[in-house]
Amino acid sequence: MFRSFLRFVAALVLSGTMSAALADDTILTIRSADGVSRSFTMDELEAMPKVGFTTKTVWTEGPHHFTGPSLKAVLEAAGARGTTISARALNDYTIQIPFESLEDGAPIIATRIDGEHFPRREKGPLWIVYPYDSARKYQAEIIYGRSIWQLSDLSVD
Amino acid sequence: MVIVLIVTAISIFTFVQVDRELTRSRAAESDNRTWVIAQIEVDVQRLYIALLAARGDPSADALKSLRLAFDILYSRIDLVSKAPTLEDLSIRRTPTWTELAGPGGMIQAFVPLIDSDDAALRAALPQMLDRISTLALPLREIVVDAISETMVLGDQARNQLQDTLFAFLGTLVVTMIALTLLLTTIYRQAQSQQRHAKMLELAVHNLRATIESSPDAVFIINDSDKVIGANKAGEAMLGREVGPGESVPLSTILDLGPNGLQPGRRRAVTLSRHMGVPPIPVEVAIAEAETATGYSFKIAFLRDMSDQLRREKLLAAATEKARAGEETKDRFLAVMSHEMRTPLSGLLSASELLKSTTDPAQQQQLIDIVRACGQSALDQVNNVLELTRLSAHDAADYPLVEFSIVEAVEQQILIYQVLAAQRGDTIRFHPPADRQYTILAPLPLVRRVLNNLLSNAVKFTRNGTIDVRLATDGPARPGPCRFTLSVCDTGIGIDEADLERVFENFATLDSPYSRAQEGTGLGLGIAKLAAEAMGGGIKVKSRLGEGTCFTVTFDAEVICRPEPVTQPVPLPPEQHRPLNILLAEDNDINRMLLERQLTGAGHRVTAVADGAQALAAATATRFDIILMDISMPVMDGVTATAHLRERGLMDHTPVIALTAQAAPNRVQALRDLGMAEVVIKPAHPLQLDQMMRQLVSRRDVDEAPAEASVEGARPLIETHRLDELIDGIGDEMMLHMLTRFETDMSGALRAIREAWGQGNFAGVAKVAHKAAGAAAVLALAALTAELLALETRASQGIPDDLADCLDMIEKMSAESCLAVRQHLEAT
């Protein structure tokens, strides 16, 4: 029991350290239609205006508060404009998001859950999250499909 | 209703189920369980590959990729462990899972290794590879199981959804059916209600129509005894409209007394109507009723009884009349049987006696009796028949005839002259100033009245006078005129008490003298009816022992009143002037009797038995008169007459019809044929004689206008007639008669002078009358006229210039005789 607790703490610390170590590293690369790529660090992402909402998800237990910049704002900051966004996760899972479906408040690229960063092992560091509870339209299959975690790349065409 | 609620509840429940199912299916679908589970194996394989890569390549990058692969797997396992949607999958409860993700499992074991430094990690690679490869196959198994489980669950869920949907559809259908049923029920109920309402409406309409069409009045009376409604008949009966706003208090129209009227009983009362309209008798019945709302009211049914009452009255009157008629009939039979038998028995006994009597004087007496009885019996029969006819018909049945009223009266008087003379009575006639009144009136009725009055007067007067007066109401002009005819006698009179009964039929007055007189007592009754039939009446004034005066008034239309003629039409003389008569009568006895009568009166008679013979005779010879019986064999009187007319033989020869049928319209029909006169059989010989003479003299007058002198005075002698006379009797006889006349004339003049000296004006008139008759026989026209004029004036009082008049007459007489002698010598 104690050993698992220790392990848990260790994991936590480590993940925290790791994420701290990675804070200055690129965690997101955005390639725009013209072929130009830009990379963002965690700090850079967190420097952008934050959007936050509390919602339940089909992957978590109970409601959680997600905060982060809106995908739309990030793309704008990256100067990426087009029709389709291809979002790729660390495990090479890719999903298409139509550019015009982006709203100011949804989706967001969540950087913190309940105010804390979340490691890779907990679907971190970046997770495209919609405010599922706020509207029925976000409870669609297709939205769940776009809710890509372990986000690593965004490619706009 | 309950069913609907139940069904609705089920529907809602099912709907909720469906919703939940759908949500669930979405949820189940949305977490993409199959993908997630499959990814477990993929991620494990990736870790394995990463481990292999790291063992072969000890670079830092390889370790980085290894760590990444591990984190990816970790997060996957983490997700699977925690995801609530994977709750129902058994994968997490498998030993393999525990081996993978449970405490002490592979992931747990790898965590510290991954999190250590690169060197430690590198060292641990082989054991890690070992561990992961042992897990590979079992993992695959549980993954596959989980996937098939997912599929099964998915199918189950889908089936459930399908079932639920079907259930929902089912309940929906049931609900629909229920609704349809409900609608149908509602519709049917509505229909039946509509039908019901229509039936009710129809019933009400019919009821209203019944009440409205009822000929009896129906009144609705509210509890304040006011009539607030009435049907059409009721309003008509009241003569006003009635309504809730125009109510009529019952007491103002019906007087039902203090107790009112019990329901169910009828009472006859009088219905008072509005001003000016007379009340009517009604029968009323009252019923009590209650409306559906408990409001009580009364209904009154009224029936107009006016008709019924009137009918009852008529019936009563008719019954009374019939009863009276029965009474009259009984009386009639009682009296008639006596009155008929008396003369007939007298007649029979007289005839019996005649057989055994040889004494001529006695024989004559008996014969007289036979005649008298026969006549009496005939009179009774005539009277009765007349009465029957008068009672049964009204005046319209008697055709109007143009005749001279004065002449008619004179004729009737003449008939009774003989009888009057026998009883020592004198009949005097006082005509109106203007003698010529030609009127349009029912002649038989006038004759009947005169006859009956004269008969009575003569019957009840002995050695007295009977004055017949005729007067008119106005000056001379054509148009309706009222005549007053009075017959006044100086007979035995009638008691004042009996005066009223005098006109009753069959009332013979019980007085000492009445026994000696016979009569069915019908005479005056008939006279009364006849007078009334002519639009007039009859009145009587009498004093016992002094006399009786009957006054008859009647209206008749005056046709024209010619200028008062200075020379009156001469009355036929009493002496016989022989006529040439053709008699057609089929009955042998009647023919023989009539022939004998006529021959006895001095006429020349040719008798035939049928119309054909009559026609033949008339064609061969010219007659003065034809007496034509109507009903004859071979050719009847009507046909014969028609033939005569065709041949123009009636122009100079008047035809007198003899008929037994006395109906007035029959008589008129015969007159229309051209008959100069109609005589009802048996013909009264004297009447017939007068009639014939009158017709012949009229014809003579018509045919001899040239004989009239220039000044309008009559000629001394009427040559034509004188010639006829001479032809008839011969010259010798003529001279003899002339000599006789001259003697008689001087005697008459003497008598007149004597009577005048005695103041006996009646005597003057009498003698003058006789003389006139004698002069007329010898066709001494002017003399006749003068003598008649004298008679008239004498009957009204002695004329002042009587002496001069007599002288004039004497002179005229001589002149006339001379003229005749001259005429005789001339021819």
CSV table of C-alpha atoms in Angstrom, one decimal, chain B residues 329-464:
chain,number,residue,atom,x,y,z
B,329,LYS,CA,-153.1,17.0,-41.4
B,330,ASP,CA,-155.1,15.2,-38.7
B,331,ARG,CA,-157.5,18.1,-38.6
B,332,PHE,CA,-157.7,18.2,-42.3
B,333,LEU,CA,-158.5,14.5,-42.6
B,334,ALA,CA,-161.1,14.8,-39.9
B,335,VAL,CA,-162.8,17.7,-41.5
B,336,MET,CA,-162.3,16.6,-45.1
B,337,SER,CA,-163.8,13.2,-44.5
B,338,HIS,CA,-167.0,14.9,-43.2
B,339,GLU,CA,-167.0,17.7,-45.8
B,340,MET,CA,-166.4,15.5,-48.7
B,341,ARG,CA,-168.9,12.9,-47.7
B,342,THR,CA,-171.7,15.3,-47.1
B,343,PRO,CA,-172.2,16.5,-50.6
B,344,LEU,CA,-171.4,13.2,-52.2
B,345,SER,CA,-173.8,11.3,-50.0
B,346,GLY,CA,-176.3,14.0,-50.8
B,347,LEU,CA,-175.6,13.5,-54.5
B,348,LEU,CA,-175.9,9.8,-54.3
B,349,SER,CA,-179.1,9.8,-52.4
B,350,ALA,CA,-180.6,12.4,-54.7
B,351,SER,CA,-179.7,10.3,-57.7
B,352,GLU,CA,-181.2,7.2,-56.0
B,353,LEU,CA,-184.4,9.1,-55.5
B,354,LEU,CA,-184.4,10.2,-59.1
B,355,LYS,CA,-184.8,6.6,-60.2
B,356,SER,CA,-188.1,6.3,-58.4
B,357,THR,CA,-189.5,9.8,-59.0
B,358,THR,CA,-191.8,10.5,-61.8
B,359,ASP,CA,-193.0,13.9,-60.8
B,360,PRO,CA,-191.2,16.4,-63.1
B,361,ALA,CA,-191.1,19.1,-60.5
B,362,GLN,CA,-189.6,16.8,-57.9
B,363,GLN,CA,-187.2,15.5,-60.6
B,364,GLN,CA,-186.1,19.0,-61.3
B,365,GLN,CA,-185.6,19.6,-57.6
B,366,LEU,CA,-183.5,16.5,-57.2
B,367,ILE,CA,-181.5,17.3,-60.3
B,368,ASP,CA,-180.7,20.7,-58.8
B,369,ILE,CA,-179.6,19.0,-55.6
B,370,VAL,CA,-177.4,16.7,-57.6
B,371,ARG,CA,-175.8,19.7,-59.3
B,372,ALA,CA,-175.3,21.6,-56.2
B,373,CYS,CA,-173.8,18.7,-54.3
B,374,GLY,CA,-171.5,17.9,-57.2
B,375,GLN,CA,-170.4,21.4,-57.5
B,376,SER,CA,-169.8,21.6,-53.8
B,377,ALA,CA,-167.8,18.4,-53.9
B,378,LEU,CA,-165.8,19.8,-56.8
B,379,ASP,CA,-165.2,23.0,-54.9
B,380,GLN,CA,-163.9,21.1,-51.9
B,381,VAL,CA,-161.5,19.3,-54.1
B,382,ASN,CA,-160.4,22.4,-55.8
B,383,ASN,CA,-159.9,24.2,-52.6
B,384,VAL,CA,-157.8,21.4,-51.1
B,385,LEU,CA,-155.7,21.2,-54.2
B,386,GLU,CA,-155.2,24.9,-54.3
B,387,LEU,CA,-154.3,25.0,-50.7
B,388,THR,CA,-151.8,22.2,-51.2
B,389,ARG,CA,-150.3,24.0,-54.1
B,390,LEU,CA,-150.1,27.3,-52.4
B,391,SER,CA,-148.5,25.8,-49.3
B,392,ALA,CA,-146.0,23.9,-51.3
B,393,HIS,CA,-145.0,26.5,-53.8
B,394,ASP,CA,-144.4,30.1,-53.6
B,395,ALA,CA,-145.7,32.8,-55.8
B,396,ALA,CA,-142.8,32.4,-58.2
B,397,ASP,CA,-144.4,29.2,-59.5
B,398,TYR,CA,-147.4,31.1,-60.7
B,399,PRO,CA,-146.6,32.6,-64.0
B,400,LEU,CA,-147.6,36.2,-64.5
B,401,VAL,CA,-150.3,36.9,-67.0
B,402,GLU,CA,-151.3,40.1,-68.6
B,403,PHE,CA,-154.9,40.7,-68.0
B,404,SER,CA,-157.4,43.4,-67.2
B,405,ILE,CA,-158.1,43.3,-63.5
B,406,VAL,CA,-161.4,45.0,-63.8
B,407,GLU,CA,-162.6,42.4,-66.3
B,408,ALA,CA,-161.4,39.6,-64.2
B,409,VAL,CA,-163.3,40.9,-61.2
B,410,GLU,CA,-166.4,41.3,-63.4
B,411,GLN,CA,-166.1,37.8,-64.7
B,412,GLN,CA,-166.0,36.3,-61.2
B,413,ILE,CA,-168.9,38.4,-60.1
B,414,LEU,CA,-170.9,37.2,-63.1
B,415,ILE,CA,-170.3,33.6,-62.1
B,416,TYR,CA,-171.9,34.2,-58.8
B,417,GLN,CA,-174.8,36.3,-60.1
B,418,VAL,CA,-177.1,33.3,-60.4
B,419,LEU,CA,-176.4,32.0,-57.0
B,420,ALA,CA,-176.7,35.4,-55.5
B,421,ALA,CA,-180.1,35.9,-57.3
B,422,GLN,CA,-181.3,32.7,-55.8
B,423,ARG,CA,-180.6,33.9,-52.4
B,424,GLY,CA,-182.0,37.3,-53.1
B,425,ASP,CA,-178.6,39.0,-53.0
B,426,THR,CA,-177.4,41.7,-55.2
B,427,ILE,CA,-173.7,42.0,-56.2
B,428,ARG,CA,-172.5,45.4,-57.1
B,429,PHE,CA,-169.1,46.2,-58.5
B,430,HIS,CA,-167.4,49.5,-57.9
B,431,PRO,CA,-164.4,49.7,-60.2
B,432,PRO,CA,-161.7,52.3,-60.0
B,433,ALA,CA,-162.2,55.5,-61.9
B,434,ASP,CA,-160.0,54.3,-64.6
B,435,ARG,CA,-161.4,51.0,-65.7
B,436,GLN,CA,-158.5,49.9,-67.8
B,437,TYR,CA,-155.7,48.5,-65.7
B,438,THR,CA,-153.7,45.9,-67.6
B,439,ILE,CA,-151.6,44.3,-65.0
B,440,LEU,CA,-149.0,41.5,-64.8
B,441,ALA,CA,-150.1,39.2,-62.0
B,442,PRO,CA,-150.8,35.6,-61.3
B,443,LEU,CA,-154.4,35.4,-62.7
B,444,PRO,CA,-155.3,32.1,-61.0
B,445,LEU,CA,-154.5,33.5,-57.6
B,446,VAL,CA,-156.5,36.6,-58.2
B,447,ARG,CA,-159.4,34.5,-59.4
B,448,ARG,CA,-159.1,32.2,-56.5
B,449,VAL,CA,-159.2,35.0,-54.0
B,450,LEU,CA,-162.2,36.6,-55.6
B,451,ASN,CA,-163.9,33.3,-55.9
B,452,ASN,CA,-163.5,32.4,-52.3
B,453,LEU,CA,-164.5,35.8,-51.0
B,454,LEU,CA,-167.5,36.0,-53.2
B,455,SER,CA,-168.5,32.4,-52.3
B,456,ASN,CA,-168.3,33.2,-48.6
B,457,ALA,CA,-170.2,36.5,-49.1
B,458,VAL,CA,-173.0,34.9,-51.0
B,459,LYS,CA,-173.1,31.9,-48.7
B,460,PHE,CA,-173.5,33.9,-45.6
B,461,THR,CA,-175.8,36.6,-46.9
B,462,ARG,CA,-179.5,36.3,-47.6
B,463,ASN,CA,-181.5,39.1,-49.2
B,464,GLY,CA,-178.7,41.4,-48.9
